[in-house]
Amino acid sequence: MLLDPVWAWTTMCGRVWAAMVGGDGGALSRYREPAFAPTCRRCLALMDRLFAAPAVDQRVPVVAQLVYAAVREHGYAEVRGVPGDQLTVLRRQIRSLIRQRTGHSSQTFVQRDLVLVMCGPLGARHEQAEMRAAAEAVEAALLGVEPMTSVRPEWVVSWSGS
């Protein structure tokens, strides 16, 4: 019993541990923070499957439509304020909608409650116009021709609608 291994040699997803992380007893190294739960995205995805799927918020189809319209127009979009339990279903619905309506694949990236959506082929269609608009905005700012406004760009969608 005393010789039985207490520490697993691999993570939940099967990777071999590079270094042990401290928990209740504190950090094992001055360069590491204690951890009380898995932080590996693959391990967390495995754990997610153990829980019941969250109820899909009624805003998901509406937000997905708004994002699709922005991606169609600009080649990219961002969604701000997405609740964590709705991220997976929203990302899946956005990618599916873009694929169904354009035949192109898209990518979604998450940073906290922000979802970035990009579609390379649609973005390439608007690249020249976007570069021209960016150059004009820089010129206006540098020369003081036009005051810079703080209006939210049309490629930004807010989960809450504000």
PDB file of C-alpha atoms in Angstrom:
ATOM      1  CA  MET A   1       0.000   0.000   0.000  1.00  0.00           C
ATOM      2  CA  LEU A   2       2.784   2.439   0.796  1.00  0.00           C
ATOM      3  CA  LEU A   3       4.485   1.587  -2.474  1.00  0.00           C
ATOM      4  CA  ASP A   4       1.377   2.167  -4.617  1.00  0.00           C
ATOM      5  CA  PRO A   5       1.809   5.160  -6.948  1.00  0.00           C
ATOM      6  CA  VAL A   6      -0.187   8.175  -5.800  1.00  0.00           C
ATOM      7  CA  TRP A   7       0.689  10.503  -8.649  1.00  0.00           C
ATOM      8  CA  ALA A   8      -0.477   9.665 -12.184  1.00  0.00           C
ATOM      9  CA  TRP A   9       2.345   9.785 -14.721  1.00  0.00           C
ATOM     10  CA  THR A  10       0.049  11.211 -17.384  1.00  0.00           C
ATOM     11  CA  THR A  11      -2.589  13.892 -17.524  1.00  0.00           C
ATOM     12  CA  MET A  12      -6.249  13.076 -18.140  1.00  0.00           C
ATOM     13  CA  CYS A  13      -5.723  13.483 -21.882  1.00  0.00           C
ATOM     14  CA  GLY A  14      -2.708  11.152 -21.893  1.00  0.00           C
ATOM     15  CA  ARG A  15       0.217  13.580 -22.014  1.00  0.00           C
ATOM     16  CA  VAL A  16       3.216  12.776 -19.833  1.00  0.00           C
ATOM     17  CA  TRP A  17       3.693  15.344 -17.082  1.00  0.00           C
ATOM     18  CA  ALA A  18       6.568  17.723 -17.766  1.00  0.00           C
ATOM     19  CA  ALA A  19       6.616  18.950 -14.167  1.00  0.00           C
ATOM     20  CA  MET A  20       4.471  18.489 -11.111  1.00  0.00           C
ATOM     21  CA  VAL A  21       2.299  21.432 -10.067  1.00  0.00           C
ATOM     22  CA  GLY A  22       1.669  22.159  -6.402  1.00  0.00           C
ATOM     23  CA  GLY A  23      -1.805  22.365  -4.927  1.00  0.00           C
ATOM     24  CA  ASP A  24      -2.890  22.857  -1.308  1.00  0.00           C
ATOM     25  CA  GLY A  25       0.707  22.643  -0.117  1.00  0.00           C
ATOM     26  CA  GLY A  26       1.722  25.603  -2.287  1.00  0.00           C
ATOM     27  CA  ALA A  27       3.902  25.934  -5.347  1.00  0.00           C
ATOM     28  CA  LEU A  28       6.699  23.408  -5.818  1.00  0.00           C
ATOM     29  CA  SER A  29       8.868  25.986  -7.534  1.00  0.00           C
ATOM     30  CA  ARG A  30       9.099  29.742  -7.309  1.00  0.00           C
ATOM     31  CA  TYR A  31       8.329  29.912 -11.039  1.00  0.00           C
ATOM     32  CA  ARG A  32       5.042  28.022 -10.842  1.00  0.00           C
ATOM     33  CA  GLU A  33       1.636  28.850  -9.404  1.00  0.00           C
ATOM     34  CA  PRO A  34      -0.393  26.268  -7.468  1.00  0.00           C
ATOM     35  CA  ALA A  35      -3.189  24.629  -9.472  1.00  0.00           C
ATOM     36  CA  PHE A  36      -6.381  23.172  -8.062  1.00  0.00           C
ATOM     37  CA  ALA A  37      -7.988  22.016 -11.304  1.00  0.00           C
ATOM     38  CA  PRO A  38      -6.810  20.961 -14.762  1.00  0.00           C
ATOM     39  CA  THR A  39      -5.802  23.829 -17.029  1.00  0.00           C
ATOM     40  CA  CYS A  40      -5.000  21.854 -20.186  1.00  0.00           C
ATOM     41  CA  ARG A  41      -7.649  22.553 -22.829  1.00  0.00           C
ATOM     42  CA  ARG A  42      -7.731  18.910 -23.906  1.00  0.00           C
ATOM     43  CA  CYS A  43      -8.250  17.744 -20.320  1.00  0.00           C
ATOM     44  CA  LEU A  44     -10.962  20.333 -19.785  1.00  0.00           C
ATOM     45  CA  ALA A  45     -12.709  19.209 -22.988  1.00  0.00           C
ATOM     46  CA  LEU A  46     -12.669  15.629 -21.676  1.00  0.00           C
ATOM     47  CA  MET A  47     -14.205  16.807 -18.406  1.00  0.00           C
ATOM     48  CA  ASP A  48     -16.884  18.823 -20.226  1.00  0.00           C
ATOM     49  CA  ARG A  49     -18.214  15.618 -21.755  1.00  0.00           C
ATOM     50  CA  LEU A  50     -18.987  14.326 -18.262  1.00  0.00           C
ATOM     51  CA  PHE A  51     -21.490  17.125 -17.611  1.00  0.00           C
ATOM     52  CA  ALA A  52     -24.915  17.607 -19.137  1.00  0.00           C
ATOM     53  CA  ALA A  53     -24.943  19.996 -22.091  1.00  0.00           C
ATOM     54  CA  PRO A  54     -26.107  23.479 -21.089  1.00  0.00           C
ATOM     55  CA  ALA A  55     -29.414  24.761 -22.389  1.00  0.00           C
ATOM     56  CA  VAL A  56     -28.919  26.716 -25.601  1.00  0.00           C
ATOM     57  CA  ASP A  57     -29.670  30.387 -25.088  1.00  0.00           C
ATOM     58  CA  GLN A  58     -32.360  31.794 -27.421  1.00  0.00           C
ATOM     59  CA  ARG A  59     -29.885  34.465 -28.568  1.00  0.00           C
ATOM     60  CA  VAL A  60     -27.516  31.963 -30.201  1.00  0.00           C
ATOM     61  CA  PRO A  61     -29.304  31.807 -33.605  1.00  0.00           C
ATOM     62  CA  VAL A  62     -29.742  35.587 -33.687  1.00  0.00           C
ATOM     63  CA  VAL A  63     -26.110  36.296 -32.792  1.00  0.00           C
ATOM     64  CA  ALA A  64     -24.952  33.670 -35.301  1.00  0.00           C
ATOM     65  CA  GLN A  65     -26.979  35.400 -38.054  1.00  0.00           C
ATOM     66  CA  LEU A  66     -25.503  38.799 -37.143  1.00  0.00           C
ATOM     67  CA  VAL A  67     -21.994  37.359 -37.150  1.00  0.00           C
ATOM     68  CA  TYR A  68     -22.585  35.666 -40.493  1.00  0.00           C
ATOM     69  CA  ALA A  69     -23.732  39.005 -41.988  1.00  0.00           C
ATOM     70  CA  ALA A  70     -20.619  40.751 -40.645  1.00  0.00           C
ATOM     71  CA  VAL A  71     -18.310  37.999 -41.925  1.00  0.00           C
ATOM     72  CA  ARG A  72     -19.991  38.068 -45.331  1.00  0.00           C
ATOM     73  CA  GLU A  73     -19.474  41.837 -45.452  1.00  0.00           C
ATOM     74  CA  HIS A  74     -15.943  42.084 -44.006  1.00  0.00           C
ATOM     75  CA  GLY A  75     -14.458  38.588 -43.900  1.00  0.00           C
ATOM     76  CA  TYR A  76     -14.231  38.713 -40.110  1.00  0.00           C
ATOM     77  CA  ALA A  77     -16.266  39.569 -37.041  1.00  0.00           C
ATOM     78  CA  GLU A  78     -16.043  39.561 -33.295  1.00  0.00           C
ATOM     79  CA  VAL A  79     -18.623  38.801 -30.642  1.00  0.00           C
ATOM     80  CA  ARG A  80     -18.187  40.412 -27.230  1.00  0.00           C
ATOM     81  CA  GLY A  81     -19.604  39.274 -23.912  1.00  0.00           C
ATOM     82  CA  VAL A  82     -20.416  35.643 -24.761  1.00  0.00           C
ATOM     83  CA  PRO A  83     -21.207  33.572 -21.629  1.00  0.00           C
ATOM     84  CA  GLY A  84     -18.805  30.662 -21.202  1.00  0.00           C
ATOM     85  CA  ASP A  85     -21.511  27.996 -21.350  1.00  0.00           C
ATOM     86  CA  GLN A  86     -22.670  29.284 -24.760  1.00  0.00           C
ATOM     87  CA  LEU A  87     -19.234  29.527 -26.440  1.00  0.00           C
ATOM     88  CA  THR A  88     -19.139  26.026 -27.899  1.00  0.00           C
ATOM     89  CA  VAL A  89     -22.646  26.023 -29.358  1.00  0.00           C
ATOM     90  CA  LEU A  90     -22.268  29.575 -30.722  1.00  0.00           C
ATOM     91  CA  ARG A  91     -18.947  28.804 -32.396  1.00  0.00           C
ATOM     92  CA  ARG A  92     -20.361  25.614 -33.922  1.00  0.00           C
ATOM     93  CA  GLN A  93     -23.452  27.406 -35.230  1.00  0.00           C
ATOM     94  CA  ILE A  94     -21.431  30.284 -36.721  1.00  0.00           C
ATOM     95  CA  ARG A  95     -19.040  27.943 -38.548  1.00  0.00           C
ATOM     96  CA  SER A  96     -21.946  25.839 -39.807  1.00  0.00           C
ATOM     97  CA  LEU A  97     -23.868  28.881 -41.053  1.00  0.00           C
ATOM     98  CA  ILE A  98     -20.870  30.269 -42.924  1.00  0.00           C
ATOM     99  CA  ARG A  99     -20.142  26.856 -44.490  1.00  0.00           C
ATOM    100  CA  GLN A 100     -23.781  26.319 -45.544  1.00  0.00           C
ATOM    101  CA  ARG A 101     -24.269  29.748 -47.078  1.00  0.00           C
ATOM    102  CA  THR A 102     -20.873  30.408 -48.658  1.00  0.00           C
ATOM    103  CA  GLY A 103     -19.255  27.014 -49.076  1.00  0.00           C
ATOM    104  CA  HIS A 104     -16.171  28.343 -47.272  1.00  0.00           C
ATOM    105  CA  SER A 105     -14.713  27.202 -43.988  1.00  0.00           C
ATOM    106  CA  SER A 106     -14.103  29.644 -41.180  1.00  0.00           C
ATOM    107  CA  GLN A 107     -12.140  29.775 -37.985  1.00  0.00           C
ATOM    108  CA  THR A 108     -13.252  30.883 -34.544  1.00  0.00           C
ATOM    109  CA  PHE A 109     -10.928  31.889 -31.734  1.00  0.00           C
ATOM    110  CA  VAL A 110     -11.834  32.509 -28.112  1.00  0.00           C
ATOM    111  CA  GLN A 111     -10.226  34.904 -25.648  1.00  0.00           C
ATOM    112  CA  ARG A 112     -12.213  34.921 -22.409  1.00  0.00           C
ATOM    113  CA  ASP A 113     -15.711  36.180 -23.418  1.00  0.00           C
ATOM    114  CA  LEU A 114     -14.623  37.322 -26.888  1.00  0.00           C
ATOM    115  CA  VAL A 115     -15.112  35.215 -30.019  1.00  0.00           C
ATOM    116  CA  LEU A 116     -13.186  36.153 -33.165  1.00  0.00           C
ATOM    117  CA  VAL A 117     -14.450  34.755 -36.458  1.00  0.00           C
ATOM    118  CA  MET A 118     -12.436  34.789 -39.684  1.00  0.00           C
ATOM    119  CA  CYS A 119     -13.133  33.487 -43.158  1.00  0.00           C
ATOM    120  CA  GLY A 120     -10.079  33.812 -45.411  1.00  0.00           C
ATOM    121  CA  PRO A 121     -11.814  33.658 -48.814  1.00  0.00           C
ATOM    122  CA  LEU A 122     -14.461  36.217 -47.800  1.00  0.00           C
ATOM    123  CA  GLY A 123     -11.838  38.460 -46.219  1.00  0.00           C
ATOM    124  CA  ALA A 124      -9.706  38.361 -49.368  1.00  0.00           C
ATOM    125  CA  ARG A 125     -12.604  39.810 -51.385  1.00  0.00           C
ATOM    126  CA  HIS A 126     -12.628  42.904 -49.182  1.00  0.00           C
ATOM    127  CA  GLU A 127      -8.907  43.243 -48.555  1.00  0.00           C
ATOM    128  CA  GLN A 128      -8.293  46.195 -50.887  1.00  0.00           C
ATOM    129  CA  ALA A 129     -11.286  48.167 -49.610  1.00  0.00           C
ATOM    130  CA  GLU A 130     -10.305  47.502 -45.982  1.00  0.00           C
ATOM    131  CA  MET A 131      -6.717  48.615 -46.620  1.00  0.00           C
ATOM    132  CA  ARG A 132      -7.948  51.774 -48.328  1.00  0.00           C
ATOM    133  CA  ALA A 133     -10.329  52.542 -45.437  1.00  0.00           C
ATOM    134  CA  ALA A 134      -7.540  51.977 -42.899  1.00  0.00           C
ATOM    135  CA  ALA A 135      -5.188  54.282 -44.806  1.00  0.00           C
ATOM    136  CA  GLU A 136      -7.869  56.980 -44.999  1.00  0.00           C
ATOM    137  CA  ALA A 137      -8.556  56.689 -41.260  1.00  0.00           C
ATOM    138  CA  VAL A 138      -4.845  57.036 -40.450  1.00  0.00           C
ATOM    139  CA  GLU A 139      -4.515  60.007 -42.804  1.00  0.00           C
ATOM    140  CA  ALA A 140      -7.556  61.710 -41.250  1.00  0.00           C
ATOM    141  CA  ALA A 141      -6.192  61.153 -37.741  1.00  0.00           C
ATOM    142  CA  LEU A 142      -2.714  62.425 -38.600  1.00  0.00           C
ATOM    143  CA  LEU A 143      -3.869  65.478 -40.511  1.00  0.00           C
ATOM    144  CA  GLY A 144      -6.777  66.264 -38.207  1.00  0.00           C
ATOM    145  CA  VAL A 145      -9.133  66.319 -41.182  1.00  0.00           C
ATOM    146  CA  GLU A 146     -11.837  64.316 -39.437  1.00  0.00           C
ATOM    147  CA  PRO A 147     -12.331  63.713 -35.751  1.00  0.00           C
ATOM    148  CA  MET A 148     -11.982  60.065 -34.770  1.00  0.00           C
ATOM    149  CA  THR A 149     -15.303  58.689 -33.567  1.00  0.00           C
ATOM    150  CA  SER A 150     -15.782  55.980 -30.970  1.00  0.00           C
ATOM    151  CA  VAL A 151     -18.606  54.292 -32.872  1.00  0.00           C
ATOM    152  CA  ARG A 152     -18.486  50.517 -32.596  1.00  0.00           C
ATOM    153  CA  PRO A 153     -17.325  49.009 -35.899  1.00  0.00           C
ATOM    154  CA  GLU A 154     -20.031  47.179 -37.839  1.00  0.00           C
ATOM    155  CA  TRP A 155     -18.058  43.925 -37.614  1.00  0.00           C
ATOM    156  CA  VAL A 156     -18.450  43.870 -33.805  1.00  0.00           C
ATOM    157  CA  VAL A 157     -21.468  42.043 -32.404  1.00  0.00           C
ATOM    158  CA  SER A 158     -22.410  42.210 -28.724  1.00  0.00           C
ATOM    159  CA  TRP A 159     -23.997  39.209 -27.045  1.00  0.00           C
ATOM    160  CA  SER A 160     -26.171  41.478 -24.908  1.00  0.00           C
ATOM    161  CA  GLY A 161     -27.243  43.619 -27.860  1.00  0.00           C
ATOM    162  CA  SER A 162     -25.894  46.880 -26.441  1.00  0.00           C
TER     163      SER A 162
END
